[in-house]
Amino acid sequence: MPLSRQRRFVTPGPEETLEALAARALPEEPLEAALERVRGWNLHIFGMRQPRGLLLGSDVVFVEPPLA
Amino acid sequence: MFDVLIRGGLVVDGSGAPGRVADVAVNEGRIVAVEPHIDGGARRTLEAAGRVVSPGFIDPHTHFDVQLLWDGAAKPALEHGVTAVVPGNCSLSLAPLKAKDRAALVGMFQQIEELPPAAFTEAFEWTWEDFAGYRAAVEPGLQVNVAPLVGHSLIRLWVMGADANRRAATADEISAMQDLLRASLDAGAVGLSTSFIDVDENGRPVPSRFAPFSELDALAAVLGERGERMLQVVPEFYDTDITIARIDQLADLSLRHGIPTTFSPVFDSRLTPDNVPRTMARVEEQFARGARVWPQMQTRPIDISFSLLRPSLFFGRLPRWVRVLRQPLETRLASLRDPSVTDRMLADCGPDGGAAMMSELVVRGGDAAPAALVGMTLGEIARQRDESCARALINLSLEHGLDVAFVAASRGHDDTGRIGPMLAHPLMHIGASDGGAHLASFATYGDTGYLFSEFVRKAGALTLEAAVKKITSDTAQIWGLKDRGRLARGQAADVVVFDPATIGRGEERPEFDMPGDGMRYVRDAIGVDAVVVNGQIVREGGRYTDARPGEFCGVS
Amino acid sequence: MSLVLAAPAAARLECAMVVGAEIVAGHDGAAELLVRLRHENGVEAPVVLDPATGFGVMEAAGVSRLDDLVGRRWLDILREL
């Protein structure tokens, strides 16, 4: 059985910053806009964590909004 | 001469086969016969006519690591028929742990399990550092069997010290973690646990969360090398998309290393009705690929509890309540004593005085609430006091320093008609009790009784035989527990005798039996007549015996 | 690896909107906040917030009644969080 399409995510590389991750995930976007999008799609990193925005090695970082 | 003979019960043997009336004979810790009539004497005979005789229940998600050091029965789990528990979940175990790191671990345990500080200073002596040492400390006193996980956060802490929750590990450090995991598995751990959500007492992510996937992959390789050992994970269960991402990661590890994996908890909610169906659809897809990714679902509903000591989102639709309850304590007390403030708060509640929202709230007890009010609804109390519900809640709280907890029962994961089929799904692993955790928040005991009372007797979602299979042989097979989970010749003699017409869970009540007179919420067992562990009777006639037959479970 | 985002120039970036807010029972026995978002692609999906984050979101949005979250831009709330 093929796997159905699910929401795309990336995991942080070693010592990768959020800027670098956003640029890698959304290369077609200006960095600021890419960061905003990543922020809006990843409340578990930007809202529910102290300190907010702390990127952890185990994180799942979504690079698109939820699918229909 | 048998050690124990259980005579004339309806034997539901854990296989899922229809129950049959039979005798069960036990010798030297093992089941030696299950036959319609067994002749021969026995040192102890249990008459079980009209009762079910089943394998002991296995609880695959607990946090009894600490409690087992002074309570080898993991009370009250054993009296509910639970004969084996899996502690060490969520990346936290009590070993391996260097003496210098004990304080750090205590903070994590207090945050997650809500154990009182005295539990770590009065109830036992730290005699170990490695996993073998922990086993030596705990195993002699066991009444219940134990199949412990070793915690990823502990392994990181041992190897990386204070850097464990700061950075990624080096290659040498990962190699050292692999060696430590091997040693822990060889000393009796059945697998590894990790967490993607837990925090310490300061709100900082626990060490396992700082590990990139490559580190988990390296540790999973050891689980495979040591023979299909379990990887347990707590995903970000509040978000279906993240849960599915974690399922995919676990599936990759399962396929690459030939290991079983499990994640918990999985909840149903009317407000997120797609969560479980989407989760299970992904689980089915991954099982179809050959991966083993077992979701764990608890049977019990979720309650909301609160007191006015802390702000609660329970009042999220009442703006004046939100504003007042978010004030610092002294200011809040002053506001609640000010009639002009409380009049406006009551105005928020509408013309019924909060009856629709609050009348079914129940006073929990275990705090400053008068004993006479414990168990009463706020509606009943309001009538006694001739006050509106909202006014009664405020005044009752004020009269007792705000230390009065209320519970809104069954506010989540509570739709039996939906949850029954979910529990019955062949890929759903019934567990996630969290036994031994959340001590001061809610009772984590009696989920097995609730399975029978709610989903077998009331809803008919599972047959008696299917329910027994789910929490005995299915669990043993998923976890690879050797010779557990079946009533069959040669199996370990872990047996429960219960009344199928009454087995259930008692009302939640406070109990002050933690070290330092610490309080926890418990539920008593209903309808469980006797419990046998490794061939010895540990519970009979409502009392525990002095037998200490529990042991670390072997894996097959 | 932490990052504090300054208010971006792309302040009106198309983003999720809050279309609903409800109280739900959390795993730990606390009341939690479920916020339903309509994302930029039109898909509606919930996020469940623990109490601290839930109160933080209400404060960031300047509301003391959760229904008043409805209609707010999600990125604007996050920026104030």
XYZ file of C-alpha atoms in Angstrom:
705
model
C 0.000 0.000 0.000
C 1.538 3.352 -0.957
C 1.704 5.966 1.745
C -0.783 8.783 1.353
C 0.488 12.318 1.065
C 0.814 14.038 4.413
C 1.856 17.484 5.491
C 5.520 18.064 4.636
C 8.017 18.699 7.406
C 11.745 18.924 7.900
C 13.938 18.243 10.896
C 16.688 20.648 11.922
C 20.201 19.900 10.798
C 23.116 19.987 13.228
C 23.346 23.453 14.754
C 20.938 24.743 12.111
C 19.367 28.104 12.875
C 15.760 28.954 12.172
C 16.858 31.362 9.471
C 18.839 28.648 7.762
C 16.010 26.165 8.141
C 13.444 28.600 6.748
C 15.687 29.425 3.818
C 16.231 25.722 3.135
C 12.543 24.865 3.425
C 11.168 27.796 1.428
C 13.980 28.854 -0.912
C 11.658 30.714 -3.232
C 10.489 33.085 -0.475
C 12.308 36.138 0.875
C 13.859 35.151 4.196
C 11.590 37.341 6.284
C 8.465 35.953 4.673
C 9.790 32.394 4.951
C 10.390 32.901 8.655
C 6.888 34.270 9.121
C 5.353 31.328 7.335
C 7.348 28.801 9.311
C 6.370 30.626 12.458
C 2.675 30.526 11.633
C 2.715 26.813 10.845
C 4.643 25.694 13.919
C 2.938 26.833 17.076
C 4.544 23.975 18.999
C 7.881 25.752 18.521
C 6.847 29.398 18.527
C 4.000 29.380 21.024
C 4.090 26.423 23.357
C 7.718 26.400 24.368
C 9.935 28.367 26.710
C 11.907 30.076 25.382
C 9.666 30.560 22.370
C 11.372 29.766 19.108
C 14.002 27.522 20.691
C 14.750 24.993 17.975
C 15.355 21.468 19.263
C 17.146 18.671 17.501
C 14.098 16.427 17.694
C 11.689 18.972 16.238
C 9.287 18.356 13.420
C 9.054 21.644 11.508
C 6.202 21.986 9.054
C 6.995 23.700 5.797
C 3.462 24.041 4.492
C 0.021 24.664 5.969
C -2.299 21.782 6.862
C -3.612 19.828 3.916
C -7.231 19.634 2.926
C -0.138 -31.571 45.086
C -0.484 -28.242 43.334
C 0.550 -24.935 44.813
C -2.718 -23.295 43.768
C -5.868 -24.712 42.203
C -8.488 -22.307 40.859
C -11.644 -24.289 40.554
C -14.733 -23.982 38.404
C -14.353 -20.520 36.925
C -15.102 -19.324 33.413
C -11.602 -19.457 31.958
C -11.017 -16.628 29.503
C -7.501 -17.518 28.542
C -6.339 -14.359 26.744
C -6.371 -15.883 23.277
C -9.740 -14.416 22.395
C -11.330 -17.860 22.316
C -14.721 -18.243 24.004
C -14.557 -18.711 27.726
C -15.040 -22.219 29.080
C -15.633 -23.536 32.569
C -12.425 -25.177 33.750
C -9.947 -25.571 36.572
C -6.510 -23.966 36.509
C -3.610 -25.653 38.298
C -0.415 -23.888 39.264
C 2.944 -25.223 40.385
C 6.267 -23.508 40.945
C 5.059 -20.266 39.436
C 3.762 -21.777 36.234
C 0.415 -22.908 34.936
C 0.608 -26.682 34.724
C -2.923 -27.508 33.582
C -6.147 -25.904 32.343
C -8.744 -28.673 32.200
C -12.485 -29.114 32.779
C -11.745 -31.091 35.939
C -8.385 -31.368 37.617
C -7.971 -33.985 40.302
C -5.418 -33.680 43.019
C -4.916 -31.656 46.137
C -3.575 -28.170 46.393
C -1.992 -26.093 49.123
C -4.425 -23.315 48.248
C -7.720 -23.627 46.426
C -9.657 -20.675 45.068
C -13.311 -21.392 44.336
C -14.179 -19.421 41.222
C -17.649 -20.603 40.237
C -19.535 -17.707 38.686
C -16.309 -15.787 38.226
C -13.993 -15.193 35.303
C -10.466 -16.555 35.538
C -8.152 -14.681 33.192
C -4.487 -13.869 32.730
C -3.274 -10.945 34.802
C -3.687 -7.588 33.121
C -0.612 -5.813 31.784
C -0.358 -2.027 31.984
C 2.046 -0.801 29.302
C 2.340 2.851 30.281
C 3.111 3.708 33.890
C 5.424 5.825 36.000
C 5.730 3.560 39.035
C 9.554 3.750 38.970
C 9.766 5.548 42.316
C 6.722 4.096 44.069
C 7.969 0.554 43.499
C 10.851 1.276 45.854
C 8.496 1.368 48.849
C 5.388 -0.269 47.417
C 6.060 -3.430 45.450
C 2.368 -3.769 44.590
C 2.158 -0.441 42.775
C -1.033 0.106 44.754
C -3.761 0.210 43.831
C -2.867 -1.199 40.399
C -2.452 -4.750 41.635
C -5.866 -4.917 43.276
C -7.396 -3.947 39.924
C -5.914 -7.131 38.476
C -2.786 -5.607 36.983
C -0.011 -8.162 37.410
C 2.642 -6.482 35.254
C 3.485 -2.826 34.772
C 5.786 -1.015 32.383
C 7.470 1.909 34.155
C 10.159 4.144 32.691
C 7.980 5.794 30.064
C 8.330 9.262 28.556
C 12.163 9.252 28.590
C 12.308 9.036 32.383
C 13.485 6.100 34.475
C 15.412 5.975 37.749
C 18.509 4.465 36.170
C 21.133 4.778 34.871
C 21.761 7.855 36.983
C 24.977 9.177 38.483
C 24.721 10.373 42.061
C 25.588 13.916 41.048
C 22.600 14.045 38.684
C 19.936 12.919 41.141
C 18.685 16.419 41.872
C 18.124 17.080 38.182
C 16.096 13.907 37.797
C 14.034 14.561 40.916
C 12.928 17.856 39.380
C 11.775 16.118 36.227
C 9.926 13.440 38.162
C 8.211 15.959 40.385
C 7.058 17.891 37.356
C 5.723 14.898 35.485
C 4.539 12.584 38.267
C 3.677 15.172 40.928
C 5.433 13.109 43.574
C 5.948 14.952 46.864
C 9.565 15.882 47.690
C 9.520 13.465 50.633
C 9.207 10.603 48.182
C 12.824 11.142 47.262
C 14.223 11.859 50.714
C 12.304 9.670 53.169
C 10.960 6.656 51.356
C 14.080 4.946 50.068
C 17.833 5.099 49.975
C 19.609 5.746 46.699
C 21.867 2.713 46.433
C 22.379 2.510 42.694
C 23.725 4.278 39.696
C 23.396 1.776 36.867
C 20.317 -0.129 35.764
C 21.463 -3.377 37.350
C 21.731 -1.530 40.658
C 18.187 -0.177 40.345
C 16.953 -3.677 39.627
C 18.746 -4.999 42.702
C 17.122 -2.270 44.801
C 13.575 -2.779 43.603
C 13.125 -6.426 42.643
C 13.221 -8.101 46.107
C 10.127 -6.210 47.253
C 7.998 -6.704 44.186
C 4.499 -8.107 44.344
C 3.755 -7.052 40.800
C 5.839 -7.941 37.759
C 7.818 -5.185 36.124
C 8.892 -4.710 32.510
C 10.822 -1.456 32.714
C 11.905 0.877 29.990
C 15.116 2.833 30.262
C 14.698 6.539 29.695
C 16.452 8.356 26.869
C 16.770 11.486 29.003
C 18.630 9.466 31.637
C 21.011 8.015 29.084
C 21.747 11.492 27.759
C 22.208 12.852 31.266
C 24.676 10.085 32.159
C 26.807 10.604 29.050
C 26.532 14.363 28.529
C 25.959 15.741 32.024
C 24.651 19.293 32.039
C 24.928 19.468 28.258
C 22.184 16.851 27.962
C 19.548 19.538 27.551
C 21.658 21.999 25.646
C 23.004 20.462 22.473
C 23.354 17.575 20.068
C 25.653 14.736 21.046
C 29.000 14.046 19.411
C 29.712 10.754 17.673
C 31.682 9.564 20.692
C 28.832 10.495 22.999
C 26.320 8.639 20.868
C 28.573 5.604 20.942
C 28.725 5.861 24.743
C 24.915 6.108 24.859
C 24.652 2.957 22.780
C 26.916 1.127 25.221
C 24.878 2.369 28.153
C 21.655 1.274 26.499
C 23.138 -2.176 25.837
C 24.102 -2.491 29.487
C 20.648 -1.381 30.624
C 18.888 -3.833 28.319
C 21.171 -6.620 29.476
C 20.298 -5.720 33.077
C 16.569 -6.089 32.530
C 15.172 -3.110 30.649
C 12.743 -4.212 27.953
C 13.224 -1.177 25.760
C 13.842 2.540 25.486
C 11.500 5.472 26.042
C 11.766 8.963 24.657
C 9.645 12.097 24.745
C 8.991 14.955 22.375
C 6.862 17.014 24.760
C 7.914 16.736 28.389
C 9.510 19.552 30.340
C 11.351 19.762 33.641
C 10.270 21.677 36.716
C 11.531 24.904 35.150
C 9.563 24.399 31.969
C 12.704 23.499 30.009
C 12.518 20.609 27.545
C 13.805 17.311 28.936
C 17.121 16.056 27.514
C 15.641 13.592 25.021
C 14.105 16.473 23.096
C 17.539 17.822 22.230
C 18.430 14.652 20.336
C 18.266 14.785 16.555
C 16.645 11.906 14.784
C 20.071 10.434 13.976
C 20.698 9.894 17.696
C 17.397 8.110 18.134
C 18.232 6.045 15.078
C 21.538 4.988 16.645
C 19.796 3.954 19.843
C 17.070 2.125 17.922
C 19.839 0.149 16.241
C 20.786 -1.189 19.680
C 17.156 -2.122 20.335
C 17.228 -4.164 17.157
C 20.600 -5.666 17.906
C 19.355 -6.879 21.292
C 16.309 -8.498 19.686
C 13.213 -6.518 18.801
C 13.136 -4.372 21.909
C 10.453 -1.725 22.260
C 10.807 1.984 21.556
C 8.168 4.058 23.379
C 7.492 7.662 22.420
C 5.346 10.530 23.642
C 4.537 12.596 20.576
C 2.969 16.031 20.391
C -0.433 14.379 20.820
C -2.301 17.688 20.801
C -1.672 18.016 17.044
C -2.683 15.333 14.551
C -0.229 16.424 11.862
C 2.726 16.197 14.238
C 1.503 12.848 15.527
C 1.414 11.547 11.954
C 4.932 12.853 11.366
C 6.060 10.954 14.454
C 4.278 7.819 13.236
C 6.301 8.051 10.042
C 9.540 8.469 11.974
C 8.719 5.498 14.181
C 7.814 3.426 11.150
C 11.183 4.178 9.594
C 12.934 3.051 12.770
C 10.746 -0.026 13.043
C 11.481 -1.112 9.496
C 15.180 -0.284 9.580
C 15.893 -2.014 12.873
C 13.154 -4.607 13.078
C 11.753 -3.244 16.321
C 8.261 -2.612 17.678
C 7.392 0.954 18.574
C 4.525 2.484 20.493
C 3.301 5.997 21.106
C 0.863 7.407 23.600
C -1.521 8.910 24.315
C -4.173 9.005 21.606
C -7.369 10.829 22.536
C -10.758 11.339 21.007
C -12.677 14.574 21.311
C -15.885 15.896 19.844
C -14.018 19.032 18.877
C -11.259 17.156 17.050
C -13.254 14.259 15.614
C -10.723 13.598 12.829
C -7.801 13.037 15.159
C -8.139 9.331 15.845
C -9.417 8.381 12.371
C -6.501 10.175 10.700
C -4.025 8.724 13.161
C -5.302 5.208 12.670
C -5.366 5.571 8.889
C -1.660 6.368 8.987
C -0.992 3.515 11.409
C -2.761 1.137 9.041
C -0.687 2.359 6.109
C 2.532 1.862 8.036
C 1.558 -1.598 9.294
C 0.783 -2.507 5.686
C 4.423 -1.675 4.897
C 5.531 -4.015 7.659
C 6.247 -1.393 10.307
C 5.064 -1.854 13.862
C 3.795 1.434 15.301
C 1.306 0.788 18.070
C -0.884 3.669 19.242
C -1.947 3.504 22.884
C -5.381 4.683 23.945
C -6.681 4.933 27.483
C -10.158 3.752 28.347
C -11.085 6.396 30.891
C -12.577 9.771 30.033
C -10.711 12.977 30.780
C -11.934 15.324 33.481
C -11.211 19.012 33.909
C -10.251 20.068 37.405
C -9.376 23.431 38.880
C -9.438 25.609 41.958
C -9.392 29.369 42.198
C -5.801 29.164 43.417
C -4.712 29.250 39.789
C -6.288 30.631 36.635
C -8.161 28.071 34.593
C -9.336 28.294 31.026
C -12.526 26.658 32.267
C -13.699 30.264 32.707
C -12.517 31.324 29.249
C -15.963 32.548 28.238
C -16.352 34.730 31.320
C -14.132 37.792 30.776
C -14.374 39.232 34.285
C -13.503 35.855 35.772
C -10.493 35.602 33.493
C -9.289 39.036 34.536
C -9.739 38.400 38.257
C -8.304 34.890 38.289
C -5.198 36.016 36.452
C -4.404 38.534 39.183
C -1.640 37.794 41.707
C -2.984 35.788 44.638
C -3.336 38.625 47.142
C -4.994 40.891 44.588
C -7.243 38.063 43.503
C -8.334 37.420 47.076
C -9.114 41.091 47.538
C -11.116 41.151 44.326
C -13.094 38.065 45.274
C -13.923 39.660 48.642
C -15.145 42.839 46.949
C -18.903 42.600 46.285
C -18.706 45.142 43.492
C -16.241 42.866 41.697
C -18.076 39.626 42.336
C -21.383 41.163 41.310
C -19.853 41.905 37.920
C -18.372 38.420 37.769
C -21.793 36.980 38.424
C -23.248 39.188 35.726
C -20.931 37.379 33.294
C -22.688 34.132 34.122
C -26.083 35.169 32.837
C -29.532 34.919 34.379
C -29.112 31.341 35.649
C -26.280 32.355 37.963
C -23.870 29.919 36.314
C -26.108 26.893 36.782
C -25.724 25.597 33.238
C -21.970 25.862 33.367
C -21.238 24.972 36.976
C -24.031 22.997 38.620
C -22.488 19.619 37.758
C -19.064 20.519 39.129
C -18.090 18.178 41.948
C -16.020 19.018 45.030
C -13.012 16.695 44.842
C -11.492 16.666 48.309
C -7.878 16.134 49.256
C -7.497 19.839 49.945
C -9.140 22.360 52.278
C -12.676 21.446 51.258
C -14.880 20.338 54.174
C -15.223 16.565 54.184
C -18.998 16.825 54.240
C -18.972 18.524 50.863
C -16.607 16.129 49.103
C -18.420 14.377 46.297
C -21.322 16.834 46.257
C -22.174 18.799 43.168
C -21.975 22.548 43.201
C -25.662 22.591 42.337
C -26.471 20.696 45.539
C -24.204 22.923 47.588
C -25.683 26.065 46.055
C -29.196 24.910 46.996
C -28.059 24.187 50.560
C -26.535 27.635 50.796
C -29.392 29.333 48.979
C -26.925 30.883 46.569
C -26.424 30.798 42.844
C -23.870 28.290 41.619
C -21.340 30.957 40.727
C -21.770 32.699 44.070
C -21.419 29.405 45.916
C -18.241 28.590 44.022
C -16.688 31.926 44.932
C -17.809 31.929 48.546
C -16.913 28.317 49.220
C -13.483 28.943 47.759
C -12.997 32.107 49.799
C -14.007 30.342 53.011
C -11.144 27.880 52.509
C -8.330 29.998 51.200
C -9.265 29.172 47.595
C -7.898 25.666 48.176
C -11.063 23.896 47.030
C -10.772 21.813 43.885
C -13.704 21.211 41.579
C -13.933 18.642 38.851
C -15.940 18.737 35.660
C -16.172 15.051 34.895
C -15.882 13.435 31.484
C -15.166 16.515 29.404
C -12.972 14.738 26.862
C -12.422 11.288 25.404
C -15.850 10.500 26.779
C -18.019 9.415 23.860
C -18.371 5.705 24.466
C -20.100 5.178 21.140
C -17.068 6.510 19.300
C -14.333 5.221 21.581
C -15.575 1.639 21.855
C -14.840 0.791 18.215
C -11.520 2.615 18.484
C -10.477 0.453 21.428
C -11.612 -2.632 19.554
C -9.542 -1.785 16.464
C -6.989 -4.589 15.987
C -4.119 -2.113 15.785
C -5.147 -0.111 18.839
C -3.086 -0.924 21.914
C -5.087 -0.349 25.093
C -2.885 1.378 27.641
C -1.721 4.899 28.393
C -3.003 4.749 31.966
C -0.081 6.833 33.265
C -0.343 4.839 36.509
C 1.756 6.429 39.236
C 1.800 9.861 37.572
C -0.316 13.007 37.863
C -0.809 12.034 41.494
C -2.328 15.283 42.712
C -4.366 15.877 39.551
C -6.430 12.748 38.940
C -6.532 9.007 39.526
C -4.701 6.897 36.994
C -6.027 3.560 38.280
C -8.962 1.397 37.337
C -8.814 1.732 33.559
C -9.056 -2.041 33.202
C -12.185 -2.181 35.320
C -13.631 0.672 33.287
C -12.917 -1.271 30.096
C -15.197 -4.047 31.327
C -17.900 -1.909 32.933
C -18.232 0.657 30.142
C -17.150 -1.024 26.916
C -18.037 -4.671 27.556
C -21.100 -4.592 29.808
C -22.671 -1.239 29.004
C -21.787 -0.614 25.352
C -21.016 -4.099 24.089
C -18.193 -2.684 21.988
C -15.978 -5.623 22.892
C -16.799 -9.116 24.021
C -15.463 -10.205 27.366
C -12.949 -12.405 25.597
C -11.816 -9.639 23.252
C -11.369 -7.209 26.117
C -9.306 -9.697 28.103
C -7.159 -10.428 25.047
C -6.534 -6.735 24.504
C -4.994 -6.209 27.932
C -3.231 -9.542 28.325
C -1.900 -11.549 25.389
C -2.019 -8.660 22.900
C 0.064 -6.564 25.253
C 2.488 -9.390 25.917
C 2.928 -10.000 22.193
C 3.358 -6.333 21.316
C 6.033 -5.986 23.975
C 7.599 -9.416 23.521
C 7.047 -10.368 27.155
C 8.029 -13.983 27.481
C 5.437 -16.446 28.816
C 2.972 -13.743 29.862
C -0.570 -12.928 28.881
C -2.093 -16.383 28.428
C -3.645 -19.008 30.634
C -1.965 -22.028 29.123
C 0.322 -24.758 30.267
C 3.866 -23.493 30.748
C 2.922 -19.827 31.027
C 3.790 -17.743 34.083
C 0.931 -18.073 36.542
C -0.313 -14.479 36.571
C -4.043 -14.831 37.131
C -7.019 -12.638 37.983
C -10.321 -13.903 39.330
C -13.103 -11.385 38.821
C -16.848 -11.017 38.680
C -17.825 -10.121 35.109
C -21.097 -8.643 36.343
C -19.502 -6.108 38.642
C -15.858 -5.500 37.724
C -15.291 -1.765 37.518
C -13.600 1.176 39.148
C -14.623 3.006 42.283
C -15.201 6.708 42.593
C -12.146 8.900 42.570
C -11.085 9.772 46.113
C -8.104 11.401 47.816
C -5.699 9.141 49.672
C -2.904 10.360 51.933
C -0.523 7.449 51.528
C 2.412 9.034 49.767
C 5.641 9.619 51.692
C 5.388 12.639 53.956
C 1.599 12.176 54.094
C 1.440 13.265 50.500
C -1.941 13.137 48.805
C -2.875 11.399 45.605
C -6.159 10.548 43.959
C -6.990 6.855 43.666
C -9.834 4.607 42.645
C -10.599 1.351 44.408
C -11.130 -1.879 42.511
C -14.601 -3.347 42.210
C -15.335 -6.979 41.482
C -11.787 -8.348 41.608
C -11.738 -11.341 43.955
C -8.178 -12.589 43.779
C -4.896 -11.871 42.070
C -2.093 -14.367 41.567
C 1.424 -13.375 40.505
C 3.948 -15.997 39.451
C 1.881 -18.657 41.162
C 1.474 -16.913 44.509
C -1.678 -15.270 45.798
C -0.972 -11.586 46.369
C -4.503 -10.290 46.792
C -7.467 -12.136 48.255
C -10.587 -11.160 50.151
C -9.850 -7.492 49.791
C -6.408 -7.779 51.375
C -2.857 -7.943 50.198
C -0.829 -10.968 51.269
C 2.803 -10.925 52.350
C 4.023 -12.746 49.246
C 6.638 -10.964 47.154
C 6.659 -13.003 43.948
C 7.009 -10.145 41.473
C 9.981 -10.092 39.129
C 11.403 -8.344 36.115
C 9.744 -9.793 33.037
C 11.866 -11.590 30.511
C 11.567 -10.820 26.814
C 11.258 -13.354 24.067
C 19.461 28.079 18.552
C 16.784 30.430 19.815
C 15.539 33.311 17.771
C 13.453 36.330 18.569
C 11.615 37.578 15.527
C 11.236 41.282 15.073
C 7.995 42.567 13.603
C 8.552 41.923 9.916
C 8.089 44.256 7.044
C 5.807 41.671 5.483
C 3.276 42.447 8.183
C 0.299 41.755 5.951
C 1.560 38.413 4.752
C -1.362 36.192 3.937
C -1.779 34.020 6.980
C -4.139 31.963 9.078
C -7.181 33.536 10.701
C -8.865 32.443 13.905
C -12.333 31.125 13.078
C -13.228 29.460 16.377
C -12.173 28.954 19.969
C -13.347 26.337 22.442
C -12.416 24.931 25.828
C -11.277 21.318 25.815
C -10.101 18.880 28.448
C -6.352 18.433 28.425
C -4.390 15.291 29.145
C -3.207 16.717 32.469
C -6.716 17.437 33.717
C -6.551 21.142 32.974
C -8.844 23.089 30.715
C -7.071 23.872 27.456
C -7.838 26.175 24.569
C -8.642 24.827 21.141
C -8.203 27.461 18.470
C -9.551 26.711 15.020
C -7.555 28.352 12.239
C -8.406 28.913 8.597
C -5.062 28.738 6.876
C -3.934 30.655 3.818
C -4.839 27.691 1.620
C -8.412 27.693 2.921
C -7.996 24.610 5.090
C -9.397 24.782 8.602
C -7.491 22.964 11.328
C -7.403 23.112 15.109
C -4.497 23.794 17.413
C -4.774 22.892 21.083
C -2.984 25.157 23.534
C -1.937 24.313 27.081
C -3.236 26.719 29.759
C -0.162 28.928 29.843
C -0.104 29.300 26.083
C -3.867 29.684 25.950
C -3.853 32.569 28.413
C -0.821 33.949 26.605
C -2.695 33.948 23.317
C -5.685 35.709 24.891
C -3.392 38.308 26.404
C -1.463 38.739 23.175
C -4.739 39.307 21.378
C -5.907 41.709 24.062
C -9.068 39.754 24.821
C -10.441 38.330 28.043
C -13.176 36.280 26.388
C -12.084 33.526 24.096
C -14.823 34.172 21.531
C -13.197 37.525 20.882
C -10.267 35.687 19.324
C -12.413 34.930 16.305
C -11.496 37.035 13.297
C -7.959 37.781 14.468
C -4.895 37.225 12.283
C -2.863 34.407 13.729
C 0.517 35.948 12.926
C -0.491 39.157 14.660
C -1.282 37.202 17.804
C 1.937 35.197 17.614
C 3.945 38.354 17.208
C 2.632 39.630 20.545
C 2.967 36.296 22.310
